[in-house]
Amino acid sequence: MATLSDIGVSAGINILSAFIFFIIFAVLRLQPFNDRVYFSKWYLKGLRSSPSRGGAFVQRFVNLDFRAYLKFLNWMPEALKMPEPELIDHAGLDSVVYLRIYWLGLKIFVPIAVLAWAVLVPVNWTNNTLELARQLRNVTSSDIDKLSVSNIPEYSMRFWTHIVMAYAFTIWTCYVLMKEYETIANMRLQFVASEARRPDQFTVLVRNVPPDADESVSELVEHFFLVNHPDHYLTNQVVCNANKLADLVKKKKKMQNWLDYYQLKYARNNSQRLMVKLGFLGLWGQKVDAIEHYIAEVDKISKEIAKEREEVVKDPKSIMPASFVSFKTRWAAAVCAQTQQTRNPTQWLTEWAPEPRDVYWPNLAIPYVSLTVRRLLMHVAFFFLTFFFIIPIAFVQSLATIEGIVKAAPFLKVIVEDKFMKSVIQGFLPGIALKLFLIFLPSILMIMSKFEGFTSISSLERRSASRYYIFNFVNVFLASVITGAAFEQLSAFLNQSPNQIPKTIGVAIPMKATFFITYIMVDGWAGVAGEILMLKPLVMFHLKNTFLVKTEKDREEAMDPGSIGFNTGEPRIQLYFLLGLVYAPVTPMLLPFILVFFALAYIVYRHQIINVYNQEYESAAAFWPDVHGRVISALIISQLLLMGLLGTKHAALAAPFLIALPVLTIGFHHFCKGRYEPAFVRYPLQEAKMKDTLENAREPNLNLRGYLQSAYVHPVFRGDEDDDDYDDDKLGKFEEEAIIVPTKRQSRRNTPAHSRISGESPPFSGKV
């Protein structure tokens, strides 16, 4: 068990690590050749030019102004200067609301920490219960535990203090959550009202279109909406299965990159031809001329792409029973997206279309009827992943202790029993071991989310984030607190009467706070500081810039900074909310460490959002209800655990007064859900009508059909300046034609107007 000195050593290591990271970052960000990595967002916006173009040769690569190095932390106040409205214009509402999650943590925990240290710490400290408990065999404690509820004797009236504080913490947390929910709901409505025109404002995604032997999906969709939305329907774009074509395009790009690499390498030194082996990973096999080989591969794949495009266009099996349907007004799109279209609720299902950047195209090809089966399979898989993961995590955690190391490697006993090494192992190793063990989990969860068939990147990230949070709760929190406490006190369990076991658990659970303190310092201090270095993007940029970059477009692709990573970042934040709310009335010692995390992360990620990250989509903070719900769940968990803990302390008179807290918290959650959540799941018709009216007044001659005509064409059918297989002239010529769609259905007489191709012939003809 980590002692106060072990925590001090761990804090020293992590503070030193964070300081070193900041110094390295300060040096790297000042070098001209790294400018595109650490200020990539400004380059993508066209508001920054490379400082390495002028001046002396050395100055193009190294900053020789030594005064700049003296202010190595000036990026922190600079990150806080940009006001929030300007930050929304610069980075989008998603990024700003993501930052507000960290700010929410500070608003909740700063008053809680002050109150807990002013009231609970003196109440806990002025007892000698743990001194007496040391007489129990193998039950250990440290100085940190004297600040916790474990140091209060059974039947004590002092537990009333913890009850009162639990109510105070709950009331304050709910108040801050409600005000934040209201603020962000207003920000979302204001953002949507002031946002520039986007295709998704006029478009819905229609799924499960019923089959018809006489009409194609495009004709069927057009006729249905001309009948049921005659005054508002504008155009549609059916969904096709172009996954194989997308794989071929991706493969061609990879081959083209290798060809560019060898051509550049040969141009720099043409004294001899470059050779490449055809075997596995180029390690063995026949040697051939590299340039000729990749030219042949690119030509071969280009022919396959052209053939596959023709097959996608002509094969009816490639057309999915789904379509992006666009309307003349936002009001009409809102009505369609938020209403049931037919008496059969399983057909003609409508939902808001993701914005084009947010569409996850591979999943549009998944038949709608298979989604339920896929999601059921992933629920089962996630259950086994979560609960069987406890075994390897417990194993790794057992090795990250003095006893575990000595047992696994007895020859290290002399080293690990050194006082300093013991402090390092107990105060640092468990946290870093758990952090490393979970490194591949986000990728696994994202693969599972993709298999489930969600059609937007934002929904994929939200589902992955939800499961990551559940996984953290079960494997990081519960497994560490409950099983960890049980394992630590196992011998005590075996040598005492059964009626003493609840008492041992009640004493042991708060003691696990020392592990979470070390984990917070590793993950929340050093980990956040390491985030700002951008080591992987830095290395990848210089490799690509050295070997592959030919044009400015290539350079932009090489410095792709990526986005925030909601699916990994938000669950980590929620773990800190959980730890803070659970341990605030139990072990207030943990709260200052959490406050450092929230403050440091807020500054670091604000800097990254301003200068680096380029969000790949904009959902207008659609994820906020999930954030609110998870904080509420953490609050309820903390209340239930406190009830259980007081039960082990025989606080029979005090504990029942906590029963009302979960009930009140759930009632508060339902109030917020009914009052504020509609702003995140529905678009008010009044707002839509107002925006349409303003747009019609400002742009009475707007060609909305031309704007929406190809907004939702699959990316592999869009023109590419490097793709000779694509002919944009065909697309333009086709869209200018007004072609009447004949129908074989008797219901044609009900169609109020002649049906015209509105972005569709047989799917994507003219787009190829």
PDB file of N, CA and C in Angstrom, residues 1 137-140 390 394 477-496 501-512:
ATOM      1  N   MET A   1       0.853  -1.197   0.000  1.00  0.00           N
ATOM      2  CA  MET A   1       0.000   0.000   0.000  1.00  0.00           C
ATOM      3  C   MET A   1       0.882   1.238   0.000  1.00  0.00           C
ATOM      4  N   ARG A 137      -4.734  -8.444  12.314  1.00  0.00           N
ATOM      5  CA  ARG A 137      -3.664  -9.074  11.531  1.00  0.00           C
ATOM      6  C   ARG A 137      -3.801  -8.725  10.052  1.00  0.00           C
ATOM      7  N   ASN A 138      -2.703  -8.202   9.479  1.00  0.00           N
ATOM      8  CA  ASN A 138      -2.582  -7.918   8.046  1.00  0.00           C
ATOM      9  C   ASN A 138      -3.507  -6.802   7.547  1.00  0.00           C
ATOM     10  N   VAL A 139      -4.132  -6.059   8.432  1.00  0.00           N
ATOM     11  CA  VAL A 139      -4.886  -4.884   7.988  1.00  0.00           C
ATOM     12  C   VAL A 139      -3.977  -3.677   8.147  1.00  0.00           C
ATOM     13  N   THR A 140      -3.619  -3.055   7.041  1.00  0.00           N
ATOM     14  CA  THR A 140      -2.643  -1.975   7.049  1.00  0.00           C
ATOM     15  C   THR A 140      -3.307  -0.659   6.682  1.00  0.00           C
ATOM     16  N   ILE A 390     -11.060  -8.245 -16.664  1.00  0.00           N
ATOM     17  CA  ILE A 390     -10.668  -8.097 -15.261  1.00  0.00           C
ATOM     18  C   ILE A 390      -9.495  -9.013 -14.929  1.00  0.00           C
ATOM     19  N   ALA A 394      -6.103  -7.594 -13.417  1.00  0.00           N
ATOM     20  CA  ALA A 394      -5.728  -7.989 -12.056  1.00  0.00           C
ATOM     21  C   ALA A 394      -4.332  -8.603 -12.037  1.00  0.00           C
ATOM     22  N   PHE A 477     -12.374   1.172 -12.140  1.00  0.00           N
ATOM     23  CA  PHE A 477     -12.884   1.605 -10.836  1.00  0.00           C
ATOM     24  C   PHE A 477     -13.284   0.421  -9.956  1.00  0.00           C
ATOM     25  N   LEU A 478     -14.297  -0.324 -10.373  1.00  0.00           N
ATOM     26  CA  LEU A 478     -14.789  -1.408  -9.519  1.00  0.00           C
ATOM     27  C   LEU A 478     -13.726  -2.464  -9.261  1.00  0.00           C
ATOM     28  N   ALA A 479     -13.026  -2.871 -10.325  1.00  0.00           N
ATOM     29  CA  ALA A 479     -12.022  -3.925 -10.161  1.00  0.00           C
ATOM     30  C   ALA A 479     -10.920  -3.480  -9.212  1.00  0.00           C
ATOM     31  N   SER A 480     -10.548  -2.210  -9.274  1.00  0.00           N
ATOM     32  CA  SER A 480      -9.479  -1.720  -8.409  1.00  0.00           C
ATOM     33  C   SER A 480      -9.953  -1.512  -6.980  1.00  0.00           C
ATOM     34  N   VAL A 481     -11.176  -1.008  -6.817  1.00  0.00           N
ATOM     35  CA  VAL A 481     -11.668  -0.715  -5.468  1.00  0.00           C
ATOM     36  C   VAL A 481     -12.084  -1.979  -4.743  1.00  0.00           C
ATOM     37  N   ILE A 482     -12.978  -2.749  -5.373  1.00  0.00           N
ATOM     38  CA  ILE A 482     -13.575  -3.882  -4.664  1.00  0.00           C
ATOM     39  C   ILE A 482     -12.637  -5.085  -4.658  1.00  0.00           C
ATOM     40  N   THR A 483     -12.264  -5.577  -5.850  1.00  0.00           N
ATOM     41  CA  THR A 483     -11.388  -6.753  -5.866  1.00  0.00           C
ATOM     42  C   THR A 483     -10.016  -6.409  -5.325  1.00  0.00           C
ATOM     43  N   GLY A 484      -9.554  -5.165  -5.620  1.00  0.00           N
ATOM     44  CA  GLY A 484      -8.245  -4.779  -5.097  1.00  0.00           C
ATOM     45  C   GLY A 484      -8.231  -4.766  -3.586  1.00  0.00           C
ATOM     46  N   ALA A 485      -9.289  -4.191  -3.003  1.00  0.00           N
ATOM     47  CA  ALA A 485      -9.370  -4.166  -1.545  1.00  0.00           C
ATOM     48  C   ALA A 485      -9.474  -5.566  -0.974  1.00  0.00           C
ATOM     49  N   ALA A 486     -10.240  -6.419  -1.652  1.00  0.00           N
ATOM     50  CA  ALA A 486     -10.395  -7.790  -1.175  1.00  0.00           C
ATOM     51  C   ALA A 486      -9.072  -8.537  -1.219  1.00  0.00           C
ATOM     52  N   PHE A 487      -8.321  -8.360  -2.326  1.00  0.00           N
ATOM     53  CA  PHE A 487      -7.037  -9.055  -2.449  1.00  0.00           C
ATOM     54  C   PHE A 487      -6.049  -8.567  -1.389  1.00  0.00           C
ATOM     55  N   GLU A 488      -6.068  -7.242  -1.147  1.00  0.00           N
ATOM     56  CA  GLU A 488      -5.138  -6.696  -0.163  1.00  0.00           C
ATOM     57  C   GLU A 488      -5.410  -7.260   1.229  1.00  0.00           C
ATOM     58  N   GLN A 489      -6.664  -7.483   1.549  1.00  0.00           N
ATOM     59  CA  GLN A 489      -7.040  -7.937   2.887  1.00  0.00           C
ATOM     60  C   GLN A 489      -7.409  -9.425   2.896  1.00  0.00           C
ATOM     61  N   LEU A 490      -6.943 -10.178   1.893  1.00  0.00           N
ATOM     62  CA  LEU A 490      -7.364 -11.573   1.756  1.00  0.00           C
ATOM     63  C   LEU A 490      -7.009 -12.399   2.988  1.00  0.00           C
ATOM     64  N   SER A 491      -5.784 -12.259   3.475  1.00  0.00           N
ATOM     65  CA  SER A 491      -5.380 -13.073   4.625  1.00  0.00           C
ATOM     66  C   SER A 491      -6.186 -12.692   5.872  1.00  0.00           C
ATOM     67  N   ALA A 492      -6.544 -11.400   5.959  1.00  0.00           N
ATOM     68  CA  ALA A 492      -7.382 -10.982   7.088  1.00  0.00           C
ATOM     69  C   ALA A 492      -8.754 -11.628   7.003  1.00  0.00           C
ATOM     70  N   PHE A 493      -9.281 -11.762   5.787  1.00  0.00           N
ATOM     71  CA  PHE A 493     -10.571 -12.423   5.610  1.00  0.00           C
ATOM     72  C   PHE A 493     -10.516 -13.867   6.101  1.00  0.00           C
ATOM     73  N   LEU A 494      -9.381 -14.538   5.812  1.00  0.00           N
ATOM     74  CA  LEU A 494      -9.283 -15.963   6.112  1.00  0.00           C
ATOM     75  C   LEU A 494      -9.074 -16.225   7.597  1.00  0.00           C
ATOM     76  N   ASN A 495      -8.683 -15.191   8.343  1.00  0.00           N
ATOM     77  CA  ASN A 495      -8.341 -15.410   9.746  1.00  0.00           C
ATOM     78  C   ASN A 495      -9.244 -14.645  10.708  1.00  0.00           C
ATOM     79  N   GLN A 496     -10.433 -14.310  10.266  1.00  0.00           N
ATOM     80  CA  GLN A 496     -11.356 -13.645  11.159  1.00  0.00           C
ATOM     81  C   GLN A 496     -12.754 -14.210  10.955  1.00  0.00           C
ATOM     82  N   ILE A 501     -15.940  -9.501   8.268  1.00  0.00           N
ATOM     83  CA  ILE A 501     -15.569  -9.240   6.871  1.00  0.00           C
ATOM     84  C   ILE A 501     -16.136  -7.901   6.379  1.00  0.00           C
ATOM     85  N   PRO A 502     -17.430  -7.587   6.598  1.00  0.00           N
ATOM     86  CA  PRO A 502     -17.923  -6.266   6.156  1.00  0.00           C
ATOM     87  C   PRO A 502     -17.129  -5.114   6.755  1.00  0.00           C
ATOM     88  N   LYS A 503     -16.700  -5.283   7.997  1.00  0.00           N
ATOM     89  CA  LYS A 503     -15.909  -4.234   8.632  1.00  0.00           C
ATOM     90  C   LYS A 503     -14.582  -4.036   7.905  1.00  0.00           C
ATOM     91  N   THR A 504     -13.941  -5.140   7.534  1.00  0.00           N
ATOM     92  CA  THR A 504     -12.667  -5.044   6.821  1.00  0.00           C
ATOM     93  C   THR A 504     -12.836  -4.369   5.472  1.00  0.00           C
ATOM     94  N   ILE A 505     -13.928  -4.714   4.751  1.00  0.00           N
ATOM     95  CA  ILE A 505     -14.180  -4.078   3.452  1.00  0.00           C
ATOM     96  C   ILE A 505     -14.423  -2.585   3.644  1.00  0.00           C
ATOM     97  N   GLY A 506     -15.206  -2.239   4.686  1.00  0.00           N
ATOM     98  CA  GLY A 506     -15.479  -0.832   4.933  1.00  0.00           C
ATOM     99  C   GLY A 506     -14.223  -0.033   5.199  1.00  0.00           C
ATOM    100  N   VAL A 507     -13.251  -0.652   5.859  1.00  0.00           N
ATOM    101  CA  VAL A 507     -11.983   0.023   6.111  1.00  0.00           C
ATOM    102  C   VAL A 507     -11.114   0.050   4.860  1.00  0.00           C
ATOM    103  N   ALA A 508     -11.185  -1.023   4.044  1.00  0.00           N
ATOM    104  CA  ALA A 508     -10.248  -1.180   2.931  1.00  0.00           C
ATOM    105  C   ALA A 508     -10.614  -0.350   1.712  1.00  0.00           C
ATOM    106  N   ILE A 509     -11.911  -0.165   1.437  1.00  0.00           N
ATOM    107  CA  ILE A 509     -12.306   0.551   0.220  1.00  0.00           C
ATOM    108  C   ILE A 509     -11.754   1.976   0.192  1.00  0.00           C
ATOM    109  N   PRO A 510     -11.876   2.779   1.230  1.00  0.00           N
ATOM    110  CA  PRO A 510     -11.279   4.121   1.166  1.00  0.00           C
ATOM    111  C   PRO A 510      -9.770   4.097   0.999  1.00  0.00           C
ATOM    112  N   MET A 511      -9.131   3.011   1.493  1.00  0.00           N
ATOM    113  CA  MET A 511      -7.674   2.929   1.372  1.00  0.00           C
ATOM    114  C   MET A 511      -7.217   2.840  -0.082  1.00  0.00           C
ATOM    115  N   LYS A 512      -8.091   2.409  -0.990  1.00  0.00           N
ATOM    116  CA  LYS A 512      -7.712   2.282  -2.397  1.00  0.00           C
ATOM    117  C   LYS A 512      -7.556   3.636  -3.062  1.00  0.00           C
TER     118      LYS A 512
END
